[in-house]
Tab-separated table of N, CA, C and O in Angstrom:
chain	number	residue	atom	x	y	z
I	480	MET	N	53.327	-44.552	-2.678
I	480	MET	CA	53.965	-43.739	-3.701
I	480	MET	C	55.133	-42.992	-3.056
I	480	MET	O	54.989	-42.457	-1.961
I	481	THR	N	56.248	-42.969	-3.753
I	481	THR	CA	57.394	-42.239	-3.223
I	481	THR	C	57.280	-40.757	-3.585
I	481	THR	O	56.530	-40.380	-4.494
I	482	GLU	N	58.056	-39.955	-2.879
I	482	GLU	CA	58.059	-38.518	-3.169
I	482	GLU	C	58.550	-38.263	-4.592
I	482	GLU	O	58.014	-37.399	-5.294
I	483	GLN	N	59.522	-39.034	-5.041
I	483	GLN	CA	60.042	-38.881	-6.400
I	483	GLN	C	58.955	-39.185	-7.438
I	483	GLN	O	58.801	-38.450	-8.416
I	484	GLU	N	58.203	-40.265	-7.222
I	484	GLU	CA	57.101	-40.600	-8.142
I	484	GLU	C	56.063	-39.489	-8.159
I	484	GLU	O	55.553	-39.121	-9.219
I	485	ALA	N	55.737	-38.974	-6.980
I	485	ALA	CA	54.741	-37.908	-6.892
I	485	ALA	C	55.193	-36.679	-7.669
I	485	ALA	O	54.404	-36.056	-8.388
I	486	ARG	N	56.473	-36.336	-7.542
I	486	ARG	CA	57.001	-35.181	-8.271
I	486	ARG	C	56.971	-35.409	-9.784
I	486	ARG	O	56.680	-34.493	-10.545
I	487	GLN	N	57.239	-36.645	-10.207
I	487	GLN	CA	57.180	-36.959	-11.639
I	487	GLN	C	55.755	-36.830	-12.164
I	487	GLN	O	55.534	-36.301	-13.252
I	488	ILE	N	54.795	-37.324	-11.413
I	488	ILE	CA	53.398	-37.265	-11.844
I	488	ILE	C	52.941	-35.820	-12.017
I	488	ILE	O	52.278	-35.472	-12.986
I	489	LEU	N	53.320	-34.963	-11.059
I	489	LEU	CA	52.892	-33.567	-11.116
I	489	LEU	C	53.828	-32.687	-11.946
I	489	LEU	O	53.500	-31.539	-12.232
I	490	GLY	N	54.979	-33.222	-12.328
I	490	GLY	CA	55.913	-32.451	-13.150
I	490	GLY	C	56.579	-31.322	-12.382
I	490	GLY	O	56.720	-30.217	-12.915
I	491	VAL	N	56.974	-31.595	-11.134
I	491	VAL	CA	57.612	-30.569	-10.305
I	491	VAL	C	58.954	-31.088	-9.785
I	491	VAL	O	59.229	-32.285	-9.834
I	492	THR	N	59.772	-30.180	-9.276
I	492	THR	CA	61.068	-30.543	-8.716
I	492	THR	C	61.052	-30.300	-7.214
I	492	THR	O	60.071	-29.772	-6.669
I	493	GLU	N	62.160	-30.622	-6.564
I	493	GLU	CA	62.260	-30.398	-5.126
I	493	GLU	C	62.239	-28.915	-4.779
I	493	GLU	O	61.882	-28.543	-3.670
I	494	GLU	N	62.627	-28.072	-5.726
I	494	GLU	CA	62.668	-26.626	-5.485
I	494	GLU	C	61.334	-25.934	-5.758
I	494	GLU	O	61.183	-24.748	-5.478
I	495	THR	N	60.379	-26.654	-6.300
I	495	THR	CA	59.088	-26.056	-6.642
I	495	THR	C	58.344	-25.644	-5.379
I	495	THR	O	58.269	-26.405	-4.419
I	496	SER	N	57.800	-24.440	-5.397
I	496	SER	CA	57.056	-23.937	-4.233
I	496	SER	C	55.729	-24.687	-4.095
I	496	SER	O	55.226	-25.275	-5.063
I	497	TRP	N	55.174	-24.662	-2.886
I	497	TRP	CA	53.899	-25.338	-2.642
I	497	TRP	C	52.798	-24.730	-3.506
I	497	TRP	O	51.933	-25.433	-4.019
I	498	GLU	N	52.839	-23.414	-3.698
I	498	GLU	CA	51.827	-22.739	-4.524
I	498	GLU	C	51.868	-23.259	-5.963
I	498	GLU	O	50.828	-23.491	-6.579
I	499	GLU	N	53.079	-23.453	-6.494
I	499	GLU	CA	53.219	-23.966	-7.858
I	499	GLU	C	52.769	-25.422	-7.945
I	499	GLU	O	52.151	-25.837	-8.924
I	500	ILE	N	53.064	-26.202	-6.913
I	500	ILE	CA	52.606	-27.593	-6.869
I	500	ILE	C	51.083	-27.630	-6.932
I	500	ILE	O	50.494	-28.419	-7.670
I	501	MET	N	50.437	-26.764	-6.177
I	501	MET	CA	48.967	-26.733	-6.168
I	501	MET	C	48.402	-26.287	-7.515
I	501	MET	O	47.369	-26.790	-7.953
I	502	LYS	N	49.078	-25.372	-8.192
I	502	LYS	CA	48.628	-24.959	-9.523
I	502	LYS	C	48.690	-26.134	-10.491
I	502	LYS	O	47.768	-26.360	-11.271
I	503	LYS	N	49.811	-26.869	-10.445
I	503	LYS	CA	49.958	-28.050	-11.306
I	503	LYS	C	48.885	-29.081	-10.987
I	503	LYS	O	48.274	-29.663	-11.882
I	504	TYR	N	48.680	-29.312	-9.685
I	504	TYR	CA	47.669	-30.270	-9.250
I	504	TYR	C	46.287	-29.869	-9.775
I	504	TYR	O	45.584	-30.681	-10.368
I	505	ASP	N	45.903	-28.616	-9.548
I	505	ASP	CA	44.580	-28.147	-9.984
I	505	ASP	C	44.398	-28.328	-11.484
I	505	ASP	O	43.346	-28.796	-11.940
I	506	THR	N	45.412	-27.962	-12.250
I	506	THR	CA	45.338	-28.082	-13.711
I	506	THR	C	45.162	-29.535	-14.137
I	506	THR	O	44.251	-29.854	-14.919
I	507	LEU	N	46.013	-30.419	-13.630
I	507	LEU	CA	45.936	-31.828	-14.018
I	507	LEU	C	44.650	-32.487	-13.533
I	507	LEU	O	44.039	-33.278	-14.257
I	508	PHE	N	44.234	-32.155	-12.322
I	508	PHE	CA	43.022	-32.756	-11.768
I	508	PHE	C	41.809	-32.339	-12.591
I	508	PHE	O	40.970	-33.165	-12.953
I	509	GLU	N	41.709	-31.055	-12.918
I	509	GLU	CA	40.563	-30.556	-13.689
I	509	GLU	C	40.543	-31.129	-15.104
I	509	GLU	O	39.484	-31.493	-15.608
I	510	ARG	N	41.688	-31.198	-15.745
I	510	ARG	CA	41.746	-31.755	-17.108
I	510	ARG	C	41.226	-33.182	-17.136
I	510	ARG	O	40.529	-33.578	-18.066
I	511	ASN	N	41.576	-33.956	-16.128
I	511	ASN	CA	41.164	-35.359	-16.114
I	511	ASN	C	39.760	-35.556	-15.569
I	511	ASN	O	39.181	-36.611	-15.759
I	512	SER	N	39.205	-34.559	-14.904
I	512	SER	CA	37.832	-34.699	-14.433
I	512	SER	C	36.846	-34.443	-15.575
I	512	SER	O	35.754	-35.002	-15.584
I	513	LYS	N	37.233	-33.645	-16.544
I	513	LYS	CA	36.329	-33.284	-17.636
I	513	LYS	C	36.336	-34.315	-18.752
I	513	LYS	O	35.295	-34.796	-19.168
I	514	ASN	N	37.521	-34.628	-19.267
I	514	ASN	CA	37.557	-35.524	-20.424
I	514	ASN	C	38.737	-36.479	-20.363
I	514	ASN	O	39.210	-36.932	-21.381
I	515	GLY	N	39.182	-36.765	-19.170
I	515	GLY	CA	40.349	-37.622	-19.038
I	515	GLY	C	40.042	-38.932	-18.352
I	515	GLY	O	38.937	-39.455	-18.415
I	516	SER	N	41.040	-39.396	-17.662
I	516	SER	CA	40.985	-40.702	-17.044
I	516	SER	C	40.820	-40.593	-15.533
I	516	SER	O	41.550	-39.839	-14.882
I	517	PHE	N	39.884	-41.363	-14.984
I	517	PHE	CA	39.721	-41.396	-13.529
I	517	PHE	C	40.982	-41.949	-12.875
I	517	PHE	O	41.387	-41.499	-11.805
I	518	TYR	N	41.639	-42.898	-13.535
I	518	TYR	CA	42.877	-43.477	-13.014
I	518	TYR	C	43.960	-42.403	-12.877
I	518	TYR	O	44.608	-42.289	-11.842
I	519	ILE	N	44.147	-41.612	-13.918
I	519	ILE	CA	45.152	-40.548	-13.868
I	519	ILE	C	44.764	-39.493	-12.843
I	519	ILE	O	45.607	-39.004	-12.095
I	520	GLN	N	43.490	-39.154	-12.792
I	520	GLN	CA	43.004	-38.187	-11.804
I	520	GLN	C	43.321	-38.690	-10.395
I	520	GLN	O	43.765	-37.924	-9.537
I	521	SER	N	43.134	-39.968	-10.159
I	521	SER	CA	43.434	-40.568	-8.867
I	521	SER	C	44.929	-40.496	-8.557
I	521	SER	O	45.333	-40.177	-7.435
I	522	LYS	N	45.782	-40.778	-9.545
I	522	LYS	CA	47.227	-40.711	-9.356
I	522	LYS	C	47.667	-39.279	-9.039
I	522	LYS	O	48.531	-39.058	-8.193
I	523	VAL	N	47.061	-38.314	-9.699
I	523	VAL	CA	47.369	-36.901	-9.450
I	523	VAL	C	47.010	-36.542	-8.010
I	523	VAL	O	47.784	-35.889	-7.302
I	524	HIS	N	45.848	-37.000	-7.567
I	524	HIS	CA	45.407	-36.711	-6.200
I	524	HIS	C	46.342	-37.363	-5.175
I	524	HIS	O	46.739	-36.726	-4.193
I	525	ARG	N	46.715	-38.608	-5.411
I	525	ARG	CA	47.628	-39.304	-4.492
I	525	ARG	C	49.005	-38.646	-4.480
I	525	ARG	O	49.661	-38.583	-3.438
I	526	ALA	N	49.433	-38.148	-5.613
I	526	ALA	CA	50.724	-37.456	-5.684
I	526	ALA	C	50.693	-36.192	-4.830
I	526	ALA	O	51.642	-35.900	-4.092
I	527	LYS	N	49.596	-35.459	-4.900
I	527	LYS	CA	49.468	-34.247	-4.079
I	527	LYS	C	49.473	-34.609	-2.602
I	527	LYS	O	50.141	-33.958	-1.794
I	528	GLU	N	48.764	-35.661	-2.233
I	528	GLU	CA	48.737	-36.087	-0.835
I	528	GLU	C	50.130	-36.483	-0.348
I	528	GLU	O	50.520	-36.139	0.771
I	529	CYS	N	50.876	-37.164	-1.188
I	529	CYS	CA	52.230	-37.595	-0.833
I	529	CYS	C	53.128	-36.380	-0.596
I	529	CYS	O	53.856	-36.317	0.403
I	530	LEU	N	53.080	-35.413	-1.499
I	530	LEU	CA	53.928	-34.227	-1.358
I	530	LEU	C	53.476	-33.363	-0.183
I	530	LEU	O	54.301	-32.736	0.485
I	531	GLU	N	52.185	-33.351	0.080
I	531	GLU	CA	51.661	-32.610	1.226
I	531	GLU	C	52.212	-33.208	2.525
I	531	GLU	O	52.676	-32.485	3.405
I	532	ALA	N	52.220	-34.528	2.622
I	532	ALA	CA	52.746	-35.205	3.811
I	532	ALA	C	54.248	-34.953	3.941
I	532	ALA	O	54.755	-34.709	5.043
I	533	ALA	N	54.966	-34.985	2.827
I	533	ALA	CA	56.411	-34.736	2.858
I	533	ALA	C	56.688	-33.295	3.274
I	533	ALA	O	57.608	-33.030	4.050
I	534	HIS	N	55.886	-32.382	2.771
I	534	HIS	CA	56.042	-30.960	3.093
I	534	HIS	C	55.825	-30.730	4.591
I	534	HIS	O	56.597	-30.034	5.228
I	535	GLN	N	54.793	-31.357	5.148
I	535	GLN	CA	54.504	-31.213	6.572
I	535	GLN	C	55.568	-31.909	7.404
I	535	GLN	O	55.943	-31.428	8.468
I	536	GLY	N	56.098	-33.020	6.918
I	536	GLY	CA	57.103	-33.771	7.644
I	536	GLY	C	58.435	-33.052	7.758
I	536	GLY	O	59.240	-33.342	8.637
I	537	LYS	N	58.656	-32.097	6.879
I	537	LYS	CA	59.910	-31.337	6.920
I	537	LYS	C	59.822	-30.140	7.849
I	537	LYS	O	60.710	-29.310	7.874
I	538	GLY	N	58.695	-30.039	8.572
I	538	GLY	CA	58.547	-28.956	9.532
I	538	GLY	C	58.300	-27.604	8.889
I	538	GLY	O	58.564	-26.567	9.468
I	539	GLU	N	57.775	-27.617	7.690
I	539	GLU	CA	57.528	-26.371	6.985
I	539	GLU	C	56.107	-25.869	7.196
I	539	GLU	O	55.625	-25.009	6.493
I	540	GLY	N	55.425	-26.425	8.176
I	540	GLY	CA	54.068	-25.991	8.460
I	540	GLY	C	53.067	-26.650	7.547
I	540	GLY	O	53.408	-27.456	6.698
I	541	THR	N	51.846	-26.281	7.724
I	541	THR	CA	50.762	-26.838	6.906
I	541	THR	C	50.682	-26.087	5.595
I	541	THR	O	50.564	-24.869	5.587
I	542	PRO	N	50.742	-26.783	4.461
I	542	PRO	CA	50.586	-26.101	3.188
I	542	PRO	C	49.176	-25.551	3.064
I	542	PRO	O	48.217	-26.152	3.535
I	543	THR	N	49.069	-24.424	2.417
I	543	THR	CA	47.752	-23.812	2.222
I	543	THR	C	47.390	-23.735	0.777
I	543	THR	O	48.205	-23.844	-0.068
């Protein structure tokens, strides 16, 4: 998955803070765990992993 795809899945931009990315992730992940799609939940999780790797790769430290 590319960083652009990950941002589209989570609905965030390059300027979005890591805290906001995690809020979006938590919301989407929880919605799909209760009454949604396992496929979408999986895509949301992979998108977060992709952005986490990109965030760490830019030397911005470990996201918390």
